[in-house]
PDB file of C-alpha atoms in Angstrom:
ATOM      1  CA  UNK A  44      14.973   4.524  10.278  1.00 78.00           C
ATOM      2  CA  UNK A  45      17.192   1.813  11.688  1.00 76.00           C
ATOM      3  CA  UNK A  46      19.988   4.341  12.158  1.00 76.00           C
ATOM      4  CA  UNK A  47      17.619   6.855  13.817  1.00 80.00           C
ATOM      5  CA  UNK A  48      15.356   4.844  16.112  1.00 79.00           C
ATOM      6  CA  UNK A  49      13.881   7.987  17.719  1.00 80.00           C
ATOM      7  CA  UNK A  50      14.162  10.338  14.718  1.00 81.00           C
ATOM      8  CA  UNK A  51      11.177  12.334  13.519  1.00 82.00           C
ATOM      9  CA  UNK A  52      12.941  14.235  10.727  1.00 82.00           C
ATOM     10  CA  UNK A  53      11.646  17.579  11.945  1.00 80.00           C
ATOM     11  CA  UNK A  54      13.660  20.848  11.911  1.00 75.00           C
ATOM     12  CA  UNK A  55      13.482  21.214  15.698  1.00 77.00           C
ATOM     13  CA  UNK A  56      15.180  17.831  16.115  1.00 79.00           C
ATOM     14  CA  UNK A  57      17.530  17.799  13.142  1.00 77.00           C
ATOM     15  CA  UNK A  58      18.991  21.279  13.683  1.00 79.00           C
ATOM     16  CA  UNK A  59      17.395  22.946  16.707  1.00 85.00           C
ATOM     17  CA  UNK A  60      19.387  26.172  16.337  1.00 86.00           C
ATOM     18  CA  UNK A  61      17.699  26.839  12.976  1.00 86.00           C
ATOM     19  CA  UNK A  62      14.220  25.501  13.744  1.00 86.00           C
ATOM     20  CA  UNK A  63      12.662  28.985  13.694  1.00 90.00           C
ATOM     21  CA  UNK A  64      14.369  29.837  10.396  1.00 91.00           C
ATOM     22  CA  UNK A  65      13.126  26.573   8.853  1.00 87.00           C
ATOM     23  CA  UNK A  66       9.591  27.312  10.084  1.00 87.00           C
ATOM     24  CA  UNK A  67       9.743  30.793   8.549  1.00 91.00           C
ATOM     25  CA  UNK A  68      11.030  29.432   5.240  1.00 90.00           C
ATOM     26  CA  UNK A  69       8.321  26.768   5.097  1.00 87.00           C
ATOM     27  CA  UNK A  70       5.664  29.406   5.863  1.00 90.00           C
ATOM     28  CA  UNK A  71       6.967  31.654   3.027  1.00 93.00           C
ATOM     29  CA  UNK A  72       6.879  28.686   0.659  1.00 89.00           C
ATOM     30  CA  UNK A  73       3.316  27.849   1.689  1.00 88.00           C
ATOM     31  CA  UNK A  74       4.164  24.437   3.101  1.00 86.00           C
ATOM     32  CA  UNK A  75       3.136  23.066   6.471  1.00 81.00           C
ATOM     33  CA  UNK A  76       5.138  23.489   9.628  1.00 80.00           C
ATOM     34  CA  UNK A  77       6.752  20.077   9.187  1.00 84.00           C
ATOM     35  CA  UNK A  78       7.660  18.180   6.037  1.00 87.00           C
ATOM     36  CA  UNK A  79       5.780  14.992   5.258  1.00 90.00           C
ATOM     37  CA  UNK A  80       7.668  11.777   5.961  1.00 94.00           C
ATOM     38  CA  UNK A  81       7.308   8.812   3.614  1.00 95.00           C
ATOM     39  CA  UNK A  82       8.858   5.410   4.248  1.00 95.00           C
ATOM     40  CA  UNK A  83       9.583   2.959   1.440  1.00 95.00           C
ATOM     41  CA  UNK A  84       9.574  -0.574   2.824  1.00 94.00           C
ATOM     42  CA  UNK A  85       8.632  -4.173   2.243  1.00 93.00           C
ATOM     43  CA  UNK A  86       8.094  -4.345   5.984  1.00 90.00           C
ATOM     44  CA  UNK A  87      10.898  -6.791   6.712  1.00 88.00           C
ATOM     45  CA  UNK A  88      12.961  -4.393   8.840  1.00 88.00           C
ATOM     46  CA  UNK A  89      10.298  -1.808   9.689  1.00 92.00           C
ATOM     47  CA  UNK A  90      10.042  -1.004  13.393  1.00 93.00           C
ATOM     48  CA  UNK A  91       6.266  -0.769  13.821  1.00 93.00           C
ATOM     49  CA  UNK A  92       6.747   1.242  17.009  1.00 92.00           C
ATOM     50  CA  UNK A  93       8.985   3.919  15.480  1.00 93.00           C
ATOM     51  CA  UNK A  94       7.783   7.337  16.698  1.00 93.00           C
ATOM     52  CA  UNK A  95       7.613   8.832  13.189  1.00 93.00           C
ATOM     53  CA  UNK A  96       4.750   6.439  12.438  1.00 95.00           C
ATOM     54  CA  UNK A  97       2.790   7.983  15.328  1.00 93.00           C
ATOM     55  CA  UNK A  98       3.385  11.367  13.669  1.00 91.00           C
ATOM     56  CA  UNK A  99       1.451  10.277  10.579  1.00 93.00           C
ATOM     57  CA  UNK A 100       4.135   8.997   8.221  1.00 95.00           C
ATOM     58  CA  UNK A 101       3.149   7.623   4.821  1.00 97.00           C
ATOM     59  CA  UNK A 102       4.283   4.009   4.339  1.00 97.00           C
ATOM     60  CA  UNK A 103       4.821   3.033   0.689  1.00 97.00           C
ATOM     61  CA  UNK A 104       4.966  -0.708   0.174  1.00 97.00           C
ATOM     62  CA  UNK A 105       3.956  -3.626  -2.038  1.00 97.00           C
ATOM     63  CA  UNK A 106       0.455  -5.003  -2.517  1.00 97.00           C
ATOM     64  CA  UNK A 107       1.459  -8.236  -0.788  1.00 96.00           C
ATOM     65  CA  UNK A 108       2.690  -6.471   2.351  1.00 96.00           C
ATOM     66  CA  UNK A 109       0.187  -3.610   2.644  1.00 97.00           C
ATOM     67  CA  UNK A 110      -2.514  -5.539   4.529  1.00 96.00           C
ATOM     68  CA  UNK A 111      -0.185  -6.777   7.246  1.00 96.00           C
ATOM     69  CA  UNK A 112       1.416  -3.359   7.650  1.00 97.00           C
ATOM     70  CA  UNK A 113      -1.968  -1.631   7.990  1.00 97.00           C
ATOM     71  CA  UNK A 114      -2.703  -3.726  11.058  1.00 96.00           C
ATOM     72  CA  UNK A 115       0.842  -3.460  12.466  1.00 96.00           C
ATOM     73  CA  UNK A 116       1.548   0.292  12.301  1.00 96.00           C
ATOM     74  CA  UNK A 117      -0.151   2.973  14.413  1.00 96.00           C
ATOM     75  CA  UNK A 118      -3.467   4.336  13.109  1.00 96.00           C
ATOM     76  CA  UNK A 119      -1.857   7.734  12.435  1.00 96.00           C
ATOM     77  CA  UNK A 120       0.297   6.198   9.679  1.00 97.00           C
ATOM     78  CA  UNK A 121      -1.126   5.657   6.200  1.00 97.00           C
ATOM     79  CA  UNK A 122      -0.091   2.555   4.251  1.00 98.00           C
ATOM     80  CA  UNK A 123      -0.221   2.699   0.442  1.00 98.00           C
ATOM     81  CA  UNK A 124       0.521  -0.202  -1.912  1.00 98.00           C
ATOM     82  CA  UNK A 125       2.400   1.139  -4.941  1.00 97.00           C
ATOM     83  CA  UNK A 126       2.997  -2.091  -6.879  1.00 97.00           C
ATOM     84  CA  UNK A 127       2.843  -5.886  -6.894  1.00 97.00           C
ATOM     85  CA  UNK A 128       5.983  -7.965  -6.454  1.00 96.00           C
ATOM     86  CA  UNK A 129       8.613  -8.516  -3.789  1.00 94.00           C
ATOM     87  CA  UNK A 130      10.253  -5.064  -3.919  1.00 93.00           C
ATOM     88  CA  UNK A 131       8.841  -1.568  -3.881  1.00 95.00           C
ATOM     89  CA  UNK A 132       9.214   0.084  -7.293  1.00 96.00           C
ATOM     90  CA  UNK A 133      10.933   3.349  -6.326  1.00 95.00           C
ATOM     91  CA  UNK A 134       9.745   5.051  -9.517  1.00 95.00           C
ATOM     92  CA  UNK A 135       6.128   4.297  -8.624  1.00 97.00           C
ATOM     93  CA  UNK A 136       6.750   5.375  -5.048  1.00 97.00           C
ATOM     94  CA  UNK A 137       7.941   8.768  -6.342  1.00 96.00           C
ATOM     95  CA  UNK A 138       4.924   8.974  -8.666  1.00 97.00           C
ATOM     96  CA  UNK A 139       2.676   8.363  -5.650  1.00 97.00           C
ATOM     97  CA  UNK A 140       4.346  11.183  -3.732  1.00 97.00           C
ATOM     98  CA  UNK A 141       4.136  13.590  -6.668  1.00 96.00           C
ATOM     99  CA  UNK A 142       0.447  12.732  -7.195  1.00 97.00           C
ATOM    100  CA  UNK A 143      -0.092  13.817  -3.589  1.00 95.00           C
ATOM    101  CA  UNK A 144       1.480  17.206  -4.310  1.00 92.00           C
ATOM    102  CA  UNK A 145       5.039  16.590  -3.145  1.00 92.00           C
ATOM    103  CA  UNK A 146       7.139  18.401  -5.746  1.00 89.00           C
ATOM    104  CA  UNK A 147      10.384  18.404  -3.774  1.00 89.00           C
ATOM    105  CA  UNK A 148      11.418  15.033  -2.370  1.00 92.00           C
ATOM    106  CA  UNK A 149      14.442  14.530  -0.142  1.00 90.00           C
ATOM    107  CA  UNK A 150      15.465  10.892   0.139  1.00 90.00           C
ATOM    108  CA  UNK A 151      17.524   9.564   3.020  1.00 87.00           C
ATOM    109  CA  UNK A 152      17.527   6.065   1.615  1.00 85.00           C
ATOM    110  CA  UNK A 153      19.590   3.082   2.529  1.00 85.00           C
ATOM    111  CA  UNK A 154      22.096   1.716   0.017  1.00 88.00           C
ATOM    112  CA  UNK A 155      19.688  -0.563  -1.863  1.00 88.00           C
ATOM    113  CA  UNK A 156      16.966   2.041  -2.425  1.00 90.00           C
ATOM    114  CA  UNK A 157      19.582   4.710  -3.183  1.00 91.00           C
ATOM    115  CA  UNK A 158      21.247   2.400  -5.707  1.00 91.00           C
ATOM    116  CA  UNK A 159      17.898   1.833  -7.428  1.00 92.00           C
ATOM    117  CA  UNK A 160      17.176   5.579  -7.491  1.00 93.00           C
ATOM    118  CA  UNK A 161      20.558   6.147  -9.157  1.00 91.00           C
ATOM    119  CA  UNK A 162      20.130   3.289 -11.649  1.00 91.00           C
ATOM    120  CA  UNK A 163      16.669   4.558 -12.639  1.00 92.00           C
ATOM    121  CA  UNK A 164      17.932   8.123 -13.121  1.00 91.00           C
ATOM    122  CA  UNK A 165      15.726   9.469 -10.319  1.00 94.00           C
ATOM    123  CA  UNK A 166      18.376  11.425  -8.386  1.00 93.00           C
ATOM    124  CA  UNK A 167      18.625  15.092  -9.375  1.00 94.00           C
ATOM    125  CA  UNK A 168      20.899  16.255  -6.568  1.00 95.00           C
ATOM    126  CA  UNK A 169      23.181  14.590  -4.049  1.00 94.00           C
ATOM    127  CA  UNK A 170      24.075  16.076  -0.669  1.00 93.00           C
ATOM    128  CA  UNK A 171      27.281  14.789   0.911  1.00 92.00           C
ATOM    129  CA  UNK A 172      28.520  15.723   4.378  1.00 91.00           C
ATOM    130  CA  UNK A 173      32.183  15.391   5.232  1.00 93.00           C
ATOM    131  CA  UNK A 174      32.776  15.066   8.949  1.00 91.00           C
ATOM    132  CA  UNK A 175      36.063  15.227  10.842  1.00 92.00           C
ATOM    133  CA  UNK A 176      35.121  11.963  12.570  1.00 89.00           C
ATOM    134  CA  UNK A 177      36.661   9.000  10.774  1.00 85.00           C
ATOM    135  CA  UNK A 178      34.910   5.629  11.128  1.00 79.00           C
ATOM    136  CA  UNK A 179      36.370   2.311   9.988  1.00 78.00           C
ATOM    137  CA  UNK A 180      34.766  -0.925   8.892  1.00 74.00           C
ATOM    138  CA  UNK A 181      35.564  -4.253  10.496  1.00 79.00           C
ATOM    139  CA  UNK A 182      32.653  -6.022   8.819  1.00 76.00           C
ATOM    140  CA  UNK A 183      33.479  -6.710   5.155  1.00 73.00           C
ATOM    141  CA  UNK A 184      29.780  -7.338   4.469  1.00 75.00           C
ATOM    142  CA  UNK A 185      28.699  -3.830   5.457  1.00 73.00           C
ATOM    143  CA  UNK A 186      26.970  -2.113   2.497  1.00 77.00           C
ATOM    144  CA  UNK A 187      28.456   0.688   0.451  1.00 81.00           C
ATOM    145  CA  UNK A 188      26.741   3.961  -0.520  1.00 84.00           C
ATOM    146  CA  UNK A 189      24.868   2.264  -3.386  1.00 86.00           C
ATOM    147  CA  UNK A 190      24.060  -1.454  -3.384  1.00 85.00           C
ATOM    148  CA  UNK A 191      22.166  -3.927  -5.535  1.00 85.00           C
ATOM    149  CA  UNK A 192      22.929  -2.325  -8.910  1.00 87.00           C
ATOM    150  CA  UNK A 193      25.898  -2.279 -11.263  1.00 85.00           C
ATOM    151  CA  UNK A 194      26.431   1.397 -12.100  1.00 83.00           C
ATOM    152  CA  UNK A 195      29.613   1.317 -14.169  1.00 81.00           C
ATOM    153  CA  UNK A 196      30.283   1.001 -17.009  1.00 83.00           C
ATOM    154  CA  UNK A 197      26.647   0.814 -18.168  1.00 82.00           C
ATOM    155  CA  UNK A 198      25.049   3.470 -15.964  1.00 81.00           C
ATOM    156  CA  UNK A 199      26.853   6.726 -15.247  1.00 82.00           C
ATOM    157  CA  UNK A 200      25.522   8.486 -12.170  1.00 85.00           C
ATOM    158  CA  UNK A 201      27.767  11.474 -12.823  1.00 89.00           C
ATOM    159  CA  UNK A 202      27.325  14.810 -11.065  1.00 92.00           C
ATOM    160  CA  UNK A 203      28.893  18.246 -10.921  1.00 95.00           C
ATOM    161  CA  UNK A 204      29.604  20.256  -7.794  1.00 96.00           C
ATOM    162  CA  UNK A 205      26.843  22.840  -7.288  1.00 96.00           C
ATOM    163  CA  UNK A 206      27.784  24.293  -3.879  1.00 97.00           C
ATOM    164  CA  UNK A 207      30.030  23.927  -0.851  1.00 97.00           C
ATOM    165  CA  UNK A 208      29.182  25.171   2.638  1.00 95.00           C
ATOM    166  CA  UNK A 209      31.087  24.952   5.858  1.00 94.00           C
ATOM    167  CA  UNK A 210      29.573  24.525   9.305  1.00 89.00           C
ATOM    168  CA  UNK A 211      32.211  24.454  11.999  1.00 91.00           C
ATOM    169  CA  UNK A 212      34.408  21.474  11.048  1.00 94.00           C
ATOM    170  CA  UNK A 213      31.916  19.933   8.603  1.00 93.00           C
ATOM    171  CA  UNK A 214      31.720  20.412   4.847  1.00 95.00           C
ATOM    172  CA  UNK A 215      28.351  20.200   3.123  1.00 94.00           C
ATOM    173  CA  UNK A 216      28.663  19.382  -0.578  1.00 96.00           C
ATOM    174  CA  UNK A 217      25.778  19.617  -3.024  1.00 96.00           C
ATOM    175  CA  UNK A 218      26.096  17.924  -6.397  1.00 96.00           C
ATOM    176  CA  UNK A 219      23.724  18.292  -9.344  1.00 95.00           C
ATOM    177  CA  UNK A 220      23.368  15.377 -11.714  1.00 90.00           C
ATOM    178  CA  UNK A 221      24.805  16.155 -15.123  1.00 84.00           C
ATOM    179  CA  UNK A 222      22.179  16.465 -17.827  1.00 67.00           C
ATOM    180  CA  UNK A 223      19.312  17.244 -15.426  1.00 58.00           C
TER     181      UNK A 223
END
């Protein structure tokens, strides 16, 4: 959300050229016009005015933060406490989503949540985009792809290439976790 301050994560905004095709696919699958958006947060960096909250996003948080978030976010957003403690248990957050009928969950998590998803074995597939734009890092403290967990040698988040697609100068790689 910090990287997309105006993002709504809707087909018409993400890839406008294919918005009609996405709508047709979702209709054939029996899902609503737009996918549900869930936000996992302790509230510390949550922008309470983010437009996706006005669209009715689900906010998954801790018991200690839920009350304050309920009063801070727009009424259209729903705040659900998934566990006690200082951090949101990502496994319980996924259980909450599945209990609400969300069988397919796409996570665009930051490095800490993504690292926890990997460490807990909760990532089935990984989508990687390779862009011809190269960006450097001047800040040595900038996070990596997965943060907050030691994955090797104890945890192997190993995947196999499932598909490769090309769109203009971009490559879209899809990996499936081995053993899933």
